[in-house]
JSON list of C-alpha atoms in Angstrom, two decimals:
[
{"chain": "A", "resi": 735, "resn": "MET", "atom": "CA", "xyz": [-111.48, -143.19, 44.96]},
{"chain": "A", "resi": 736, "resn": "GLU", "atom": "CA", "xyz": [-108.91, -144.31, 47.21]},
{"chain": "A", "resi": 737, "resn": "ALA", "atom": "CA", "xyz": [-106.09, -141.82, 48.57]},
{"chain": "A", "resi": 738, "resn": "ARG", "atom": "CA", "xyz": [-103.16, -143.05, 46.30]},
{"chain": "A", "resi": 739, "resn": "SER", "atom": "CA", "xyz": [-105.32, -142.68, 43.12]},
{"chain": "A", "resi": 740, "resn": "LEU", "atom": "CA", "xyz": [-106.69, -139.19, 44.17]},
{"chain": "A", "resi": 741, "resn": "LEU", "atom": "CA", "xyz": [-103.36, -137.77, 44.93]},
{"chain": "A", "resi": 742, "resn": "LEU", "atom": "CA", "xyz": [-101.98, -139.03, 41.53]},
{"chain": "A", "resi": 743, "resn": "SER", "atom": "CA", "xyz": [-105.22, -137.60, 39.74]},
{"chain": "A", "resi": 744, "resn": "LEU", "atom": "CA", "xyz": [-104.27, -134.28, 41.15]},
{"chain": "A", "resi": 745, "resn": "GLY", "atom": "CA", "xyz": [-100.97, -134.42, 39.56]},
{"chain": "A", "resi": 746, "resn": "ILE", "atom": "CA", "xyz": [-98.99, -134.96, 42.92]},
{"chain": "A", "resi": 747, "resn": "ARG", "atom": "CA", "xyz": [-95.93, -137.20, 42.00]},
{"chain": "A", "resi": 748, "resn": "THR", "atom": "CA", "xyz": [-94.79, -140.05, 44.06]},
{"chain": "A", "resi": 749, "resn": "THR", "atom": "CA", "xyz": [-91.40, -138.69, 43.91]},
{"chain": "A", "resi": 750, "resn": "LEU", "atom": "CA", "xyz": [-92.45, -136.01, 46.46]},
{"chain": "A", "resi": 751, "resn": "LYS", "atom": "CA", "xyz": [-92.14, -136.77, 50.05]},
{"chain": "A", "resi": 752, "resn": "GLY", "atom": "CA", "xyz": [-95.35, -134.78, 50.74]},
{"chain": "A", "resi": 753, "resn": "PHE", "atom": "CA", "xyz": [-97.11, -137.42, 48.55]},
{"chain": "A", "resi": 754, "resn": "HIS", "atom": "CA", "xyz": [-96.40, -140.22, 51.00]},
{"chain": "A", "resi": 755, "resn": "TYR", "atom": "CA", "xyz": [-97.08, -138.14, 54.02]},
{"chain": "A", "resi": 756, "resn": "LEU", "atom": "CA", "xyz": [-100.55, -136.93, 52.67]},
{"chain": "A", "resi": 757, "resn": "HIS", "atom": "CA", "xyz": [-101.35, -140.68, 51.81]},
{"chain": "A", "resi": 758, "resn": "TYR", "atom": "CA", "xyz": [-100.48, -141.81, 55.37]},
{"chain": "A", "resi": 759, "resn": "ALA", "atom": "CA", "xyz": [-102.27, -138.66, 56.73]},
{"chain": "A", "resi": 760, "resn": "LEU", "atom": "CA", "xyz": [-105.50, -139.57, 54.85]},
{"chain": "A", "resi": 761, "resn": "LYS", "atom": "CA", "xyz": [-105.25, -143.26, 56.07]},
{"chain": "A", "resi": 762, "resn": "LEU", "atom": "CA", "xyz": [-105.09, -141.86, 59.62]},
{"chain": "A", "resi": 763, "resn": "CYS", "atom": "CA", "xyz": [-108.09, -139.59, 59.12]},
{"chain": "A", "resi": 764, "resn": "LEU", "atom": "CA", "xyz": [-110.04, -142.26, 57.70]},
{"chain": "A", "resi": 765, "resn": "GLU", "atom": "CA", "xyz": [-109.41, -144.27, 60.82]},
{"chain": "A", "resi": 766, "resn": "ASP", "atom": "CA", "xyz": [-110.11, -141.46, 63.20]},
{"chain": "A", "resi": 767, "resn": "GLU", "atom": "CA", "xyz": [-111.98, -138.24, 62.11]},
{"chain": "A", "resi": 768, "resn": "THR", "atom": "CA", "xyz": [-110.33, -136.43, 65.34]},
{"chain": "A", "resi": 769, "resn": "TYR", "atom": "CA", "xyz": [-107.36, -135.85, 63.26]},
{"chain": "A", "resi": 770, "resn": "LEU", "atom": "CA", "xyz": [-109.05, -133.49, 61.08]},
{"chain": "A", "resi": 771, "resn": "LEU", "atom": "CA", "xyz": [-109.53, -131.13, 64.02]},
{"chain": "A", "resi": 772, "resn": "LEU", "atom": "CA", "xyz": [-106.04, -131.07, 65.11]},
{"chain": "A", "resi": 773, "resn": "VAL", "atom": "CA", "xyz": [-103.93, -131.46, 61.96]},
{"chain": "A", "resi": 774, "resn": "TYR", "atom": "CA", "xyz": [-100.73, -129.97, 63.00]},
{"chain": "A", "resi": 775, "resn": "LYS", "atom": "CA", "xyz": [-100.85, -131.06, 66.80]},
{"chain": "A", "resi": 776, "resn": "TRP", "atom": "CA", "xyz": [-101.88, -134.74, 66.15]},
{"chain": "A", "resi": 777, "resn": "LEU", "atom": "CA", "xyz": [-101.96, -135.54, 62.61]},
{"chain": "A", "resi": 778, "resn": "CYS", "atom": "CA", "xyz": [-98.46, -134.21, 61.42]},
{"chain": "A", "resi": 779, "resn": "SER", "atom": "CA", "xyz": [-97.05, -135.26, 64.73]},
{"chain": "A", "resi": 780, "resn": "ASP", "atom": "CA", "xyz": [-98.16, -138.95, 64.20]},
{"chain": "A", "resi": 781, "resn": "VAL", "atom": "CA", "xyz": [-97.06, -138.86, 60.59]},
{"chain": "A", "resi": 782, "resn": "ALA", "atom": "CA", "xyz": [-93.67, -137.36, 61.61]},
{"chain": "A", "resi": 783, "resn": "ARG", "atom": "CA", "xyz": [-93.35, -140.19, 64.12]},
{"chain": "A", "resi": 784, "resn": "TYR", "atom": "CA", "xyz": [-94.16, -142.90, 61.53]},
{"chain": "A", "resi": 785, "resn": "PHE", "atom": "CA", "xyz": [-91.66, -141.50, 58.89]},
{"chain": "A", "resi": 786, "resn": "HIS", "atom": "CA", "xyz": [-88.92, -140.89, 61.53]},
{"chain": "A", "resi": 787, "resn": "THR", "atom": "CA", "xyz": [-88.84, -137.10, 60.95]},
{"chain": "A", "resi": 788, "resn": "THR", "atom": "CA", "xyz": [-90.22, -133.76, 62.37]},
{"chain": "A", "resi": 789, "resn": "GLN", "atom": "CA", "xyz": [-93.51, -132.28, 62.47]},
{"chain": "A", "resi": 790, "resn": "ASP", "atom": "CA", "xyz": [-92.21, -129.14, 60.56]},
{"chain": "A", "resi": 791, "resn": "ASN", "atom": "CA", "xyz": [-90.79, -131.41, 57.95]},
{"chain": "A", "resi": 792, "resn": "VAL", "atom": "CA", "xyz": [-94.10, -133.12, 57.50]},
{"chain": "A", "resi": 793, "resn": "GLU", "atom": "CA", "xyz": [-95.65, -129.92, 57.26]},
{"chain": "A", "resi": 794, "resn": "HIS", "atom": "CA", "xyz": [-93.34, -128.16, 54.84]},
{"chain": "A", "resi": 795, "resn": "CYS", "atom": "CA", "xyz": [-93.48, -131.45, 52.37]},
{"chain": "A", "resi": 796, "resn": "ILE", "atom": "CA", "xyz": [-97.26, -131.54, 52.49]},
{"chain": "A", "resi": 797, "resn": "ARG", "atom": "CA", "xyz": [-97.29, -127.88, 51.71]},
{"chain": "A", "resi": 798, "resn": "THR", "atom": "CA", "xyz": [-94.91, -128.41, 48.76]},
{"chain": "A", "resi": 799, "resn": "ALA", "atom": "CA", "xyz": [-97.07, -131.06, 47.52]},
{"chain": "A", "resi": 800, "resn": "ILE", "atom": "CA", "xyz": [-100.02, -128.79, 47.58]},
{"chain": "A", "resi": 801, "resn": "ARG", "atom": "CA", "xyz": [-98.14, -126.04, 45.66]},
{"chain": "A", "resi": 802, "resn": "TYR", "atom": "CA", "xyz": [-97.05, -128.44, 43.23]},
{"chain": "A", "resi": 803, "resn": "CYS", "atom": "CA", "xyz": [-100.71, -129.62, 42.70]},
{"chain": "A", "resi": 804, "resn": "TRP", "atom": "CA", "xyz": [-101.93, -125.89, 42.44]},
{"chain": "A", "resi": 805, "resn": "LYS", "atom": "CA", "xyz": [-99.03, -124.76, 39.88]},
{"chain": "A", "resi": 806, "resn": "ARG", "atom": "CA", "xyz": [-98.48, -127.86, 37.83]},
{"chain": "A", "resi": 807, "resn": "GLY", "atom": "CA", "xyz": [-100.96, -130.45, 38.77]},
{"chain": "A", "resi": 808, "resn": "ASN", "atom": "CA", "xyz": [-104.67, -130.87, 38.13]},
{"chain": "A", "resi": 809, "resn": "ARG", "atom": "CA", "xyz": [-106.15, -127.49, 39.75]},
{"chain": "A", "resi": 810, "resn": "ARG", "atom": "CA", "xyz": [-109.43, -127.79, 37.88]},
{"chain": "A", "resi": 811, "resn": "PHE", "atom": "CA", "xyz": [-109.97, -131.22, 39.66]},
{"chain": "A", "resi": 812, "resn": "LEU", "atom": "CA", "xyz": [-109.08, -129.81, 42.98]},
{"chain": "A", "resi": 813, "resn": "VAL", "atom": "CA", "xyz": [-111.36, -127.04, 42.64]},
{"chain": "A", "resi": 814, "resn": "GLN", "atom": "CA", "xyz": [-114.09, -129.53, 41.48]},
{"chain": "A", "resi": 815, "resn": "LEU", "atom": "CA", "xyz": [-113.38, -131.52, 44.67]},
{"chain": "A", "resi": 816, "resn": "ALA", "atom": "CA", "xyz": [-113.69, -128.59, 46.92]},
{"chain": "A", "resi": 817, "resn": "GLY", "atom": "CA", "xyz": [-117.11, -127.60, 45.35]},
{"chain": "A", "resi": 818, "resn": "HIS", "atom": "CA", "xyz": [-116.27, -124.00, 45.27]},
{"chain": "A", "resi": 819, "resn": "GLU", "atom": "CA", "xyz": [-113.89, -121.63, 43.56]},
{"chain": "A", "resi": 820, "resn": "MET", "atom": "CA", "xyz": [-110.51, -120.83, 45.01]},
{"chain": "A", "resi": 821, "resn": "ASP", "atom": "CA", "xyz": [-108.46, -118.04, 44.48]},
{"chain": "A", "resi": 822, "resn": "ARG", "atom": "CA", "xyz": [-105.36, -119.38, 46.38]},
{"chain": "A", "resi": 823, "resn": "ALA", "atom": "CA", "xyz": [-103.80, -122.70, 47.03]},
{"chain": "A", "resi": 824, "resn": "PRO", "atom": "CA", "xyz": [-105.56, -124.49, 50.14]},
{"chain": "A", "resi": 825, "resn": "SER", "atom": "CA", "xyz": [-103.69, -124.69, 53.55]},
{"chain": "A", "resi": 826, "resn": "ASN", "atom": "CA", "xyz": [-102.67, -128.19, 54.64]},
{"chain": "A", "resi": 827, "resn": "SER", "atom": "CA", "xyz": [-105.54, -128.53, 56.77]},
{"chain": "A", "resi": 828, "resn": "GLU", "atom": "CA", "xyz": [-108.11, -127.42, 54.11]},
{"chain": "A", "resi": 829, "resn": "PHE", "atom": "CA", "xyz": [-106.39, -129.70, 51.48]},
{"chain": "A", "resi": 830, "resn": "ILE", "atom": "CA", "xyz": [-106.69, -132.76, 53.66]},
{"chain": "A", "resi": 831, "resn": "ASN", "atom": "CA", "xyz": [-110.21, -131.90, 54.57]},
{"chain": "A", "resi": 832, "resn": "ILE", "atom": "CA", "xyz": [-111.16, -131.60, 50.78]},
{"chain": "A", "resi": 833, "resn": "LEU", "atom": "CA", "xyz": [-109.53, -135.04, 50.10]},
{"chain": "A", "resi": 834, "resn": "TYR", "atom": "CA", "xyz": [-111.12, -136.64, 53.02]},
{"chain": "A", "resi": 835, "resn": "GLY", "atom": "CA", "xyz": [-114.57, -135.53, 52.09]},
{"chain": "A", "resi": 836, "resn": "HIS", "atom": "CA", "xyz": [-114.15, -136.81, 48.59]},
{"chain": "A", "resi": 837, "resn": "ILE", "atom": "CA", "xyz": [-112.95, -140.05, 49.83]},
{"chain": "A", "resi": 838, "resn": "LYS", "atom": "CA", "xyz": [-115.65, -140.39, 52.59]},
{"chain": "A", "resi": 839, "resn": "THR", "atom": "CA", "xyz": [-118.55, -139.19, 50.31]},
{"chain": "A", "resi": 840, "resn": "PRO", "atom": "CA", "xyz": [-119.95, -142.15, 48.17]},
{"chain": "A", "resi": 841, "resn": "GLU", "atom": "CA", "xyz": [-119.66, -141.36, 44.35]},
{"chain": "A", "resi": 842, "resn": "LYS", "atom": "CA", "xyz": [-122.89, -140.23, 42.93]},
{"chain": "A", "resi": 843, "resn": "ARG", "atom": "CA", "xyz": [-122.28, -141.40, 39.43]},
{"chain": "A", "resi": 844, "resn": "SER", "atom": "CA", "xyz": [-124.62, -143.94, 37.56]}
]
């Protein structure tokens, strides 16, 4: 499943800036896994540069998109992607890691 479809399946709307920031962030992570190790320092910085905004804005908008998914989106699907129960919304880096892992792992359906 590609990043855009995955975000939409989680109930994150394209009207949220965080949707677009997450989409681009996942694209960068798929090109270079090192971004997963330095989400705020490198990933948010490069996303901010691309969208002509600040790192703090990128992080805030991604956090808002995650909260939206957690409260109004498809939380059950997110928990399924994570592969374990979750008692709180994931952090930005946890969320990106969960989505990255799902995109990178070949589907095991017949």
